[in-house]
Amino acid sequence: MGFNYDDKMILDPKNDVVFQKIFGSPENEDILISFLNALLERTEKEKIKHVEYVDTKLSDIEAVDDKIGILDVRVVTEKGIHINVEIQLINRYNMINRTLFYWSRLYSNQIKKGENYKNLNKTITINILNFDYIDSKKYHTTYHLWEDEEKTKLTDILEIHFIELPKFLDENPELNNSLNMWLAFLTKPEKGVSEMGEPAIRKAITVLDMLSRDPETVRLAELRMKQILDEKSMVEGAREEGKIEGIAEGKVEGKEEAALNFLRLGISEETVAQGTGLSIDKIREIKSML
């Protein structure tokens, strides 16, 4: 399969092949640590100093055109905190359920059958979304387990973050903190973010530039993007078909409601059938509910 290669092009760091090569490579541990510390600044008092990569899928990128799953970045910090970072480019309309499922799997897989539950450590899931999803105006939302009325935290062992990049772009905030600088890198890497005073971001820009000059990475990134666009087309097509079906169902429901009202007024079954377009049998079925 051919691909377009331009030695002046900058790859999109949101492409999950590119994202994982930047953040999921052990040689770029300092890049990931800087990003995580910026994102977890509000919830983690101590800065992360070291991470151990878990179940990296870098070797599987070669199969990118074979419908592999979403490429994520999984690490364990020196304090034993398990962190999973995913970047999602298309809305599959199942983000909440999917997030809780993968969080629970990451959490429960920390121990084997028969081991003590006290060995379970804090587990953080980070979702970077290239679409709006959460019912909030904020582009960075964080969730824990809370008591409904007193708002006391049950435990901090569950922590879920959502970063919605379109909301970040719409708000266009000042790049006055590390997280905003990192999000600027993800959304507009060509806009001079490398001039900022974050050494890890400058390194990330350098890594991205190197990846953008590597024909094989470009090929894999384009294969991945084609797969994503194909899936997006299928998801949107299925959703649109569902909307059409819903409209049709709504029309039927509206006709049945109108028929019920006409029958209550004493209008004959035949007249109601002619007026609504429903069959005489359906009208009689509706009438039996009166």
Short mmCIF file of C-alpha atoms in Angstrom, two decimals, residues 140-245:
data_model
loop_
_atom_site.label_atom_id
_atom_site.label_comp_id
_atom_site.label_asym_id
_atom_site.label_seq_id
_atom_site.Cartn_x
_atom_site.Cartn_y
_atom_site.Cartn_z
CA HIS A 140 -10.18 18.68 32.35
CA THR A 141 -12.54 16.78 34.66
CA THR A 142 -11.62 14.40 37.47
CA TYR A 143 -13.80 11.77 39.15
CA HIS A 144 -13.61 9.82 42.42
CA LEU A 145 -16.03 7.91 44.69
CA TRP A 146 -18.02 10.34 46.87
CA GLU A 147 -20.88 10.17 49.34
CA ASP A 148 -23.86 11.76 47.61
CA GLU A 149 -24.96 14.27 50.28
CA GLU A 150 -21.94 14.92 52.47
CA LYS A 151 -19.52 14.88 49.51
CA THR A 152 -16.96 12.96 51.53
CA LYS A 153 -14.54 10.81 49.57
CA LEU A 154 -14.95 7.07 50.15
CA THR A 155 -11.47 6.33 48.82
CA ASP A 156 -8.96 7.77 46.40
CA ILE A 157 -8.19 4.33 45.00
CA LEU A 158 -10.35 5.12 41.97
CA GLU A 159 -9.45 8.18 39.92
CA ILE A 160 -10.59 8.91 36.38
CA HIS A 161 -9.56 11.90 34.27
CA PHE A 162 -11.03 13.18 31.03
CA ILE A 163 -9.22 15.69 28.85
CA GLU A 164 -11.44 17.00 26.04
CA LEU A 165 -9.23 18.65 23.47
CA PRO A 166 -11.98 20.53 21.53
CA LYS A 167 -13.00 22.28 24.77
CA PHE A 168 -9.38 23.23 25.36
CA LEU A 169 -9.17 24.73 21.88
CA ASP A 170 -12.48 26.56 22.31
CA GLU A 171 -11.41 28.06 25.63
CA ASN A 172 -7.94 28.89 24.30
CA PRO A 173 -6.51 29.38 27.81
CA GLU A 174 -3.25 31.08 28.67
CA LEU A 175 -0.29 28.71 28.49
CA ASN A 176 0.57 29.55 32.07
CA ASN A 177 0.89 26.03 33.47
CA SER A 178 2.43 22.74 32.42
CA LEU A 179 -0.84 21.01 31.55
CA ASN A 180 -1.94 23.76 29.17
CA MET A 181 1.48 23.67 27.52
CA TRP A 182 1.21 19.91 27.02
CA LEU A 183 -2.29 20.23 25.59
CA ALA A 184 -1.02 22.92 23.24
CA PHE A 185 1.62 20.45 22.10
CA LEU A 186 -1.01 17.78 21.44
CA THR A 187 -3.36 20.10 19.55
CA LYS A 188 -1.00 22.51 17.77
CA PRO A 189 2.56 21.17 17.81
CA GLU A 190 3.50 23.41 14.89
CA LYS A 191 2.70 26.64 16.77
CA GLY A 192 6.04 27.21 18.48
CA VAL A 193 5.37 25.25 21.68
CA SER A 194 9.04 24.20 21.54
CA GLU A 195 10.00 27.71 22.61
CA MET A 196 8.40 27.24 26.03
CA GLY A 197 10.44 26.62 29.15
CA GLU A 198 9.49 22.98 29.58
CA PRO A 199 12.50 20.77 28.76
CA ALA A 200 10.30 17.67 28.40
CA ILE A 201 8.03 19.45 25.91
CA ARG A 202 11.05 20.59 23.92
CA LYS A 203 12.24 16.99 23.86
CA ALA A 204 8.75 15.82 22.80
CA ILE A 205 8.86 18.29 19.89
CA THR A 206 12.25 16.90 18.89
CA VAL A 207 10.99 13.31 19.09
CA LEU A 208 7.90 14.24 17.05
CA ASP A 209 10.09 15.87 14.42
CA MET A 210 12.25 12.75 14.21
CA LEU A 211 9.17 10.51 13.91
CA SER A 212 7.83 12.79 11.18
CA ARG A 213 11.04 12.20 9.19
CA ASP A 214 10.84 8.43 9.57
CA PRO A 215 9.04 6.97 6.52
CA GLU A 216 8.04 3.80 8.37
CA THR A 217 6.41 5.72 11.23
CA VAL A 218 4.62 7.92 8.70
CA ARG A 219 3.37 4.81 6.91
CA LEU A 220 2.08 3.26 10.14
CA ALA A 221 0.48 6.54 11.23
CA GLU A 222 -1.35 6.84 7.89
CA LEU A 223 -2.53 3.23 8.11
CA ARG A 224 -3.80 3.92 11.59
CA MET A 225 -5.57 7.08 10.48
CA LYS A 226 -7.24 5.26 7.61
CA GLN A 227 -8.48 2.61 10.02
CA ILE A 228 -9.79 5.29 12.38
CA LEU A 229 -11.56 7.17 9.59
CA ASP A 230 -13.15 3.94 8.35
CA GLU A 231 -14.38 3.13 11.83
CA LYS A 232 -15.62 6.68 12.34
CA SER A 233 -17.61 6.42 9.11
CA MET A 234 -19.16 3.14 10.26
CA VAL A 235 -20.02 4.49 13.73
CA GLU A 236 -21.57 7.67 12.34
CA GLY A 237 -23.41 5.68 9.66
CA ALA A 238 -24.86 3.31 12.23
CA ARG A 239 -25.82 6.22 14.48
CA GLU A 240 -27.48 8.08 11.61
CA GLU A 241 -29.40 4.95 10.66
CA GLY A 242 -30.52 4.69 14.26
CA LYS A 243 -31.72 8.31 14.14
CA ILE A 244 -33.72 7.61 11.01
CA GLU A 245 -35.27 4.54 12.62
#
